[in-house]
Amino acid sequence: MDPFGLFCTGALLACGLYWFVCLLGPAEQKGKRAVDLSGGSISAEKVQDNYKQYWSFFRQPKEIETAEKVPDFVDTFYNLVTDIYEWGWGQSFHFSPSIRGKSHRDATRLHEEMAVDLIEVKPGDRVLDVGCGVGGPMRAIAAHSRANVVGITINEYQVNRARLHNKKAGLDSLCEVVCGNFLEMPFKDNTFDGAYSIEATCHAPKLEEVYAEVFRVLKPGSLYVSYEWVTTDKYRGDNPEHVEVIQGIERGDALPGLRNYKDIAEVAKKVGFEVVKEKDLAKPPALPWWTRLKMGRIAYWRNHILVTVLAAIGIAPKGTVDVHEMLFKTADYLTRGGDSGIFSPMHMILLRKPQVPPTQS
Ligand SMILES: C=C(CC[C@@H](C)[C@H]1CC[C@H]2C3=CC[C@H]4[C@H](C)[C@@H](O)CC[C@]4(C)[C@H]3CC[C@]12C)C(C)C
Ligand SMILES: C[S@@+](CC[C@H](N)C(=O)[O-])C[C@H]1O[C@@H](n2cnc3c(N)ncnc32)[C@H](O)[C@@H]1O
């Protein structure tokens, strides 16, 4: 080949590699590139060990039941997955029903806006985001409602990512992020005009504890909406396939144990809430939330090759390949949960803190 041909081939290969590594595979809403994947607050050389530690929780089921250990285990999980989520999914770490003619990004935003519309907040109100991730929902909600949103997450790496995104979006005057445990929140009683949680309270070992905290910080008369991960009325505990799917979802999503949809309202009432509305947003006529996972299969393989190459040449931390493989398998369990109808990640419950506390009888 003459020198010009050689130059052209080289240039083409370099462009192809750049496209594959830097441009392909990122989320619809770019936040992370493959070359920037990290272990969150964990140093690169400790990612693999932390991954093994994460799995060890599941080898000792009794350990997971030790409620005090759960927040640390969830924190480790989010150090491992946050960058991969942002890179491969976007800044909103949740599902939403598909909407005909709309992009995933629009469907995600509408699902988030519905939450804040349900709690009827006004511009300038103070709203709590319970388990805020890197703040995708928080920004959509602040922009839509002009309320001041305060988000809380257990993971410090997410706090930094969320603050960075808030600033970039020009929403840092409306959005505040706090690092803390939603089971014991660093907020005063009766100080929020509304609250919401999107696919986050499933990480609480006891739902009662997080609901009681939300109840405490809400002003009397104000509303709280939660999108809960639950097993549905189709789930049968004596069906081995159902059990396999649900356990697969729990292992791959740092869940101390999925609850049945029937338990949610019971817990809410027990801590003092009035149940205003309850509805599984995944049920027809809503279109499936899991089609986005199904459609991504080719992209997962491409991502897997990319992560493997990046880890082999030392750009991505070693354990990234294991974490990616775990997510790959989790996507399959989630899809099976959706297809069979035994699982929903969007069981919506709307609750009100009464004006007058219920009298003790
Ligand atoms: C609410 C929670 C998280 C829900 C979802 C945001 C995530 C659940 C499973 C995740 C993913 C699975 C497959 C990954 C894929 C292999 C990779 O190449 C790109 C990222 C994934 C698509 C990733 C994205 C986020 C999820 C869909 C839980 C934790 C309570
Ligand atoms: C699946 S993510 C959802 C994030 C966000 N709601 C969204 O939809 O993008 C779950 C979030 O809950 C947070 N979380 C889990 N357990 C927590 C705890 N005990 N205290 C505070 N945050 C917690 C995680 O750190 C994470 O940010």
GROMACS .gro file of C-alpha atoms in nm, residues 12-278:
model
  267
   12LEU     CA    1  -1.008   0.571   0.926
   13LEU     CA    2  -0.913   0.320   1.197
   14ALA     CA    3  -0.839   0.600   1.447
   15CYS     CA    4  -1.176   0.766   1.374
   16GLY     CA    5  -1.352   0.429   1.408
   17LEU     CA    6  -1.185   0.365   1.743
   18TYR     CA    7  -1.272   0.714   1.867
   19TRP     CA    8  -1.633   0.666   1.760
   20PHE     CA    9  -1.653   0.323   1.928
   21VAL     CA   10  -1.488   0.428   2.253
   22CYS     CA   11  -1.599   0.786   2.303
   23LEU     CA   12  -1.921   0.838   2.115
   24LEU     CA   13  -2.095   0.502   2.101
   25GLY     CA   14  -2.275   0.361   2.395
   26PRO     CA   15  -2.341   0.672   2.599
   27ALA     CA   16  -2.686   0.749   2.730
   28GLU     CA   17  -2.939   0.956   2.544
   29GLN     CA   18  -2.859   1.234   2.784
   30LYS     CA   19  -2.481   1.234   2.772
   31GLY     CA   20  -2.314   1.255   3.110
   32LYS     CA   21  -2.041   0.994   3.103
   33ARG     CA   22  -1.814   0.850   2.839
   34ALA     CA   23  -1.684   0.494   2.845
   35VAL     CA   24  -1.328   0.620   2.896
   36ASP     CA   25  -1.436   0.796   3.216
   37LEU     CA   26  -1.591   0.493   3.390
   38SER     CA   27  -1.482   0.477   3.753
   39GLY     CA   28  -1.567   0.302   4.078
   40GLY     CA   29  -1.734   0.613   4.220
   41SER     CA   30  -1.571   0.702   4.552
   42ILE     CA   31  -1.379   0.372   4.549
   43SER     CA   32  -1.022   0.390   4.416
   44ALA     CA   33  -0.966   0.199   4.089
   45GLU     CA   34  -0.756  -0.077   4.248
   46LYS     CA   35  -1.026  -0.153   4.507
   47VAL     CA   36  -1.321  -0.189   4.267
   48GLN     CA   37  -1.279  -0.565   4.223
   49ASP     CA   38  -1.257  -0.626   4.602
   50ASN     CA   39  -1.563  -0.411   4.664
   51TYR     CA   40  -1.753  -0.604   4.401
   52LYS     CA   41  -1.663  -0.930   4.580
   53GLN     CA   42  -1.768  -0.773   4.909
   54TYR     CA   43  -2.100  -0.672   4.753
   55TRP     CA   44  -2.164  -1.033   4.648
   56SER     CA   45  -2.069  -1.167   4.988
   57PHE     CA   46  -2.381  -1.000   5.132
   58PHE     CA   47  -2.586  -1.240   4.923
   59ARG     CA   48  -2.384  -1.544   5.024
   60GLN     CA   49  -2.484  -1.467   5.383
   61PRO     CA   50  -2.856  -1.384   5.359
   62LYS     CA   51  -2.874  -1.334   5.735
   63GLU     CA   52  -2.622  -1.048   5.699
   64ILE     CA   53  -2.856  -0.860   5.465
   65GLU     CA   54  -3.128  -0.890   5.720
   66THR     CA   55  -2.907  -0.706   5.965
   67ALA     CA   56  -3.076  -0.378   5.888
   68GLU     CA   57  -2.789  -0.153   6.002
   69LYS     CA   58  -2.559  -0.298   5.738
   70VAL     CA   59  -2.790  -0.222   5.446
   71PRO     CA   60  -2.705   0.149   5.391
   72ASP     CA   61  -2.331   0.063   5.362
   73PHE     CA   62  -2.404  -0.220   5.124
   74VAL     CA   63  -2.624   0.012   4.913
   75ASP     CA   64  -2.351   0.278   4.917
   76THR     CA   65  -2.097   0.024   4.787
   77PHE     CA   66  -2.341  -0.081   4.515
   78TYR     CA   67  -2.386   0.278   4.393
   79ASN     CA   68  -2.010   0.338   4.389
   80LEU     CA   69  -1.986   0.040   4.156
   81VAL     CA   70  -2.279   0.115   3.924
   82THR     CA   71  -2.333   0.493   3.912
   83ASP     CA   72  -2.099   0.561   3.619
   84ILE     CA   73  -2.226   0.264   3.420
   85TYR     CA   74  -2.587   0.375   3.478
   86GLU     CA   75  -2.510   0.730   3.365
   87TRP     CA   76  -2.317   0.609   3.063
   88GLY     CA   77  -2.565   0.344   2.951
   89TRP     CA   78  -2.899   0.481   3.070
   90GLY     CA   79  -2.888   0.852   3.156
   91GLN     CA   80  -2.914   1.076   3.459
   92SER     CA   81  -3.250   0.935   3.575
   93PHE     CA   82  -3.201   0.599   3.745
   94HIS     CA   83  -3.552   0.461   3.703
   95PHE     CA   84  -3.797   0.312   3.454
   96SER     CA   85  -4.104   0.466   3.294
   97PRO     CA   86  -4.384   0.329   3.077
   98SER     CA   87  -4.307   0.356   2.706
   99ILE     CA   88  -4.515   0.619   2.526
  100ARG     CA   89  -4.602   0.576   2.158
  101GLY     CA   90  -4.427   0.840   1.944
  102LYS     CA   91  -4.214   0.967   2.233
  103SER     CA   92  -3.844   0.911   2.301
  104HIS     CA   93  -3.724   0.739   2.620
  105ARG     CA   94  -3.602   1.075   2.735
  106ASP     CA   95  -3.947   1.234   2.701
  107ALA     CA   96  -4.121   0.934   2.859
  108THR     CA   97  -3.879   0.956   3.153
  109ARG     CA   98  -3.942   1.329   3.198
  110LEU     CA   99  -4.321   1.288   3.186
  111HIS     CA  100  -4.306   1.013   3.449
  112GLU     CA  101  -4.107   1.250   3.673
  113GLU     CA  102  -4.333   1.548   3.613
  114MET     CA  103  -4.634   1.335   3.703
  115ALA     CA  104  -4.483   1.281   4.050
  116VAL     CA  105  -4.457   1.652   4.125
  117ASP     CA  106  -4.798   1.727   3.972
  118LEU     CA  107  -4.949   1.470   4.209
  119ILE     CA  108  -4.809   1.640   4.520
  120GLU     CA  109  -4.953   1.978   4.411
  121VAL     CA  110  -4.657   2.198   4.501
  122LYS     CA  111  -4.629   2.567   4.405
  123PRO     CA  112  -4.328   2.764   4.280
  124GLY     CA  113  -4.103   2.843   4.575
  125ASP     CA  114  -4.225   2.548   4.786
  126ARG     CA  115  -3.963   2.324   4.952
  127VAL     CA  116  -3.980   1.967   4.820
  128LEU     CA  117  -3.785   1.660   4.931
  129ASP     CA  118  -3.642   1.403   4.685
  130VAL     CA  119  -3.592   1.084   4.887
  131GLY     CA  120  -3.302   0.892   4.727
  132CYS     CA  121  -3.213   1.136   4.452
  133GLY     CA  122  -2.936   0.955   4.258
  134VAL     CA  123  -2.743   1.195   4.035
  135GLY     CA  124  -3.052   1.417   4.018
  136GLY     CA  125  -3.214   1.352   3.678
  137PRO     CA  126  -3.567   1.364   3.832
  138MET     CA  127  -3.476   1.655   4.059
  139ARG     CA  128  -3.378   1.878   3.767
  140ALA     CA  129  -3.684   1.786   3.559
  141ILE     CA  130  -3.909   1.849   3.860
  142ALA     CA  131  -3.746   2.180   3.957
  143ALA     CA  132  -3.766   2.305   3.598
  144HIS     CA  133  -4.131   2.196   3.565
  145SER     CA  134  -4.262   2.317   3.903
  146ARG     CA  135  -4.015   2.597   3.995
  147ALA     CA  136  -4.016   2.447   4.346
  148ASN     CA  137  -3.695   2.426   4.551
  149VAL     CA  138  -3.591   2.063   4.557
  150VAL     CA  139  -3.369   1.914   4.828
  151GLY     CA  140  -3.237   1.569   4.737
  152ILE     CA  141  -3.081   1.316   4.972
  153THR     CA  142  -2.864   1.019   4.875
  154ILE     CA  143  -2.645   0.788   5.080
  155ASN     CA  144  -2.374   0.793   4.815
  156GLU     CA  145  -2.122   1.075   4.823
  157TYR     CA  146  -2.009   1.020   4.466
  158GLN     CA  147  -2.369   1.076   4.350
  159VAL     CA  148  -2.384   1.397   4.554
  160ASN     CA  149  -2.086   1.534   4.361
  161ARG     CA  150  -2.224   1.420   4.026
  162ALA     CA  151  -2.566   1.569   4.103
  163ARG     CA  152  -2.418   1.904   4.209
  164LEU     CA  153  -2.211   1.917   3.890
  165HIS     CA  154  -2.514   1.840   3.671
  166ASN     CA  155  -2.728   2.096   3.860
  167LYS     CA  156  -2.472   2.364   3.795
  168LYS     CA  157  -2.432   2.271   3.428
  169ALA     CA  158  -2.811   2.280   3.384
  170GLY     CA  159  -2.829   2.623   3.550
  171LEU     CA  160  -3.061   2.477   3.815
  172ASP     CA  161  -2.831   2.497   4.117
  173SER     CA  162  -3.034   2.782   4.268
  174LEU     CA  163  -3.341   2.552   4.279
  175CYS     CA  164  -3.170   2.219   4.354
  176GLU     CA  165  -2.976   2.125   4.666
  177VAL     CA  166  -2.815   1.788   4.735
  178VAL     CA  167  -2.738   1.640   5.075
  179CYS     CA  168  -2.539   1.328   5.157
  180GLY     CA  169  -2.722   1.126   5.421
  181ASN     CA  170  -2.930   0.828   5.518
  182PHE     CA  171  -3.302   0.853   5.446
  183LEU     CA  172  -3.366   0.632   5.749
  184GLU     CA  173  -3.246   0.916   5.974
  185MET     CA  174  -3.262   1.238   5.778
  186PRO     CA  175  -3.073   1.552   5.882
  187PHE     CA  176  -3.385   1.771   5.847
  188LYS     CA  177  -3.611   1.936   6.106
  189ASP     CA  178  -3.968   1.822   6.171
  190ASN     CA  179  -4.252   1.976   5.962
  191THR     CA  180  -4.027   2.160   5.716
  192PHE     CA  181  -4.118   2.031   5.366
  193ASP     CA  182  -4.422   2.129   5.154
  194GLY     CA  183  -4.410   1.799   4.966
  195ALA     CA  184  -4.195   1.491   4.905
  196TYR     CA  185  -4.142   1.223   4.644
  197SER     CA  186  -3.932   0.910   4.600
  198ILE     CA  187  -3.869   0.745   4.267
  199GLU     CA  188  -3.756   0.380   4.281
  200ALA     CA  189  -3.543   0.442   4.590
  201THR     CA  190  -3.727   0.329   4.904
  202CYS     CA  191  -3.697  -0.032   4.784
  203HIS     CA  192  -3.344  -0.012   4.930
  204ALA     CA  193  -3.482   0.039   5.284
  205PRO     CA  194  -3.468  -0.281   5.490
  206LYS     CA  195  -3.789  -0.169   5.664
  207LEU     CA  196  -4.022   0.053   5.462
  208GLU     CA  197  -4.174   0.172   5.788
  209GLU     CA  198  -3.852   0.349   5.884
  210VAL     CA  199  -3.822   0.558   5.571
  211TYR     CA  200  -4.196   0.640   5.559
  212ALA     CA  201  -4.184   0.748   5.925
  213GLU     CA  202  -3.893   0.982   5.845
  214VAL     CA  203  -4.076   1.136   5.548
  215PHE     CA  204  -4.385   1.176   5.767
  216ARG     CA  205  -4.178   1.353   6.034
  217VAL     CA  206  -4.024   1.614   5.799
  218LEU     CA  207  -4.344   1.693   5.603
  219LYS     CA  208  -4.564   1.987   5.706
  220PRO     CA  209  -4.912   1.873   5.816
  221GLY     CA  210  -5.152   1.860   5.522
  222SER     CA  211  -4.880   1.806   5.261
  223LEU     CA  212  -4.843   1.519   5.016
  224TYR     CA  213  -4.586   1.246   4.950
  225VAL     CA  214  -4.577   1.027   4.639
  226SER     CA  215  -4.364   0.718   4.597
  227TYR     CA  216  -4.296   0.490   4.299
  228GLU     CA  217  -4.232   0.155   4.468
  229TRP     CA  218  -4.066  -0.166   4.346
  230VAL     CA  219  -4.304  -0.452   4.432
  231THR     CA  220  -4.408  -0.805   4.352
  232THR     CA  221  -4.761  -0.802   4.208
  233ASP     CA  222  -5.076  -1.012   4.254
  234LYS     CA  223  -4.937  -1.249   3.985
  235TYR     CA  224  -4.637  -1.343   4.201
  236ARG     CA  225  -4.649  -1.691   4.358
  237GLY     CA  226  -4.395  -1.770   4.626
  238ASP     CA  227  -4.429  -2.144   4.551
  239ASN     CA  228  -4.337  -2.102   4.183
  240PRO     CA  229  -3.958  -2.167   4.147
  241GLU     CA  230  -3.935  -1.954   3.831
  242HIS     CA  231  -4.098  -1.657   4.006
  243VAL     CA  232  -3.862  -1.695   4.300
  244GLU     CA  233  -3.558  -1.714   4.069
  245VAL     CA  234  -3.659  -1.393   3.888
  246ILE     CA  235  -3.728  -1.197   4.206
  247GLN     CA  236  -3.406  -1.312   4.372
  248GLY     CA  237  -3.216  -1.220   4.055
  249ILE     CA  238  -3.366  -0.870   4.070
  250GLU     CA  239  -3.276  -0.836   4.439
  251ARG     CA  240  -2.914  -0.947   4.388
  252GLY     CA  241  -2.850  -0.722   4.091
  253ASP     CA  242  -3.015  -0.412   4.241
  254ALA     CA  243  -2.894  -0.411   4.604
  255LEU     CA  244  -3.236  -0.486   4.750
  256PRO     CA  245  -3.268  -0.627   5.101
  257GLY     CA  246  -3.597  -0.799   4.996
  258LEU     CA  247  -3.875  -0.697   4.759
  259ARG     CA  248  -4.214  -0.622   4.917
  260ASN     CA  249  -4.555  -0.726   4.792
  261TYR     CA  250  -4.778  -0.445   4.661
  262LYS     CA  251  -5.031  -0.516   4.938
  263ASP     CA  252  -4.784  -0.419   5.212
  264ILE     CA  253  -4.721  -0.063   5.095
  265ALA     CA  254  -5.046   0.104   5.200
  266GLU     CA  255  -5.046  -0.091   5.529
  267VAL     CA  256  -4.705   0.048   5.621
  268ALA     CA  257  -4.804   0.402   5.517
  269LYS     CA  258  -5.115   0.394   5.736
  270LYS     CA  259  -4.917   0.251   6.027
  271VAL     CA  260  -4.685   0.554   6.035
  272GLY     CA  261  -4.983   0.793   6.022
  273PHE     CA  262  -5.036   0.874   5.652
  274GLU     CA  263  -5.377   0.890   5.482
  275VAL     CA  264  -5.376   0.697   5.153
  276VAL     CA  265  -5.505   0.934   4.882
  277LYS     CA  266  -5.445   0.712   4.578
  278GLU     CA  267  -5.267   0.389   4.486
   0.00000   0.00000   0.00000
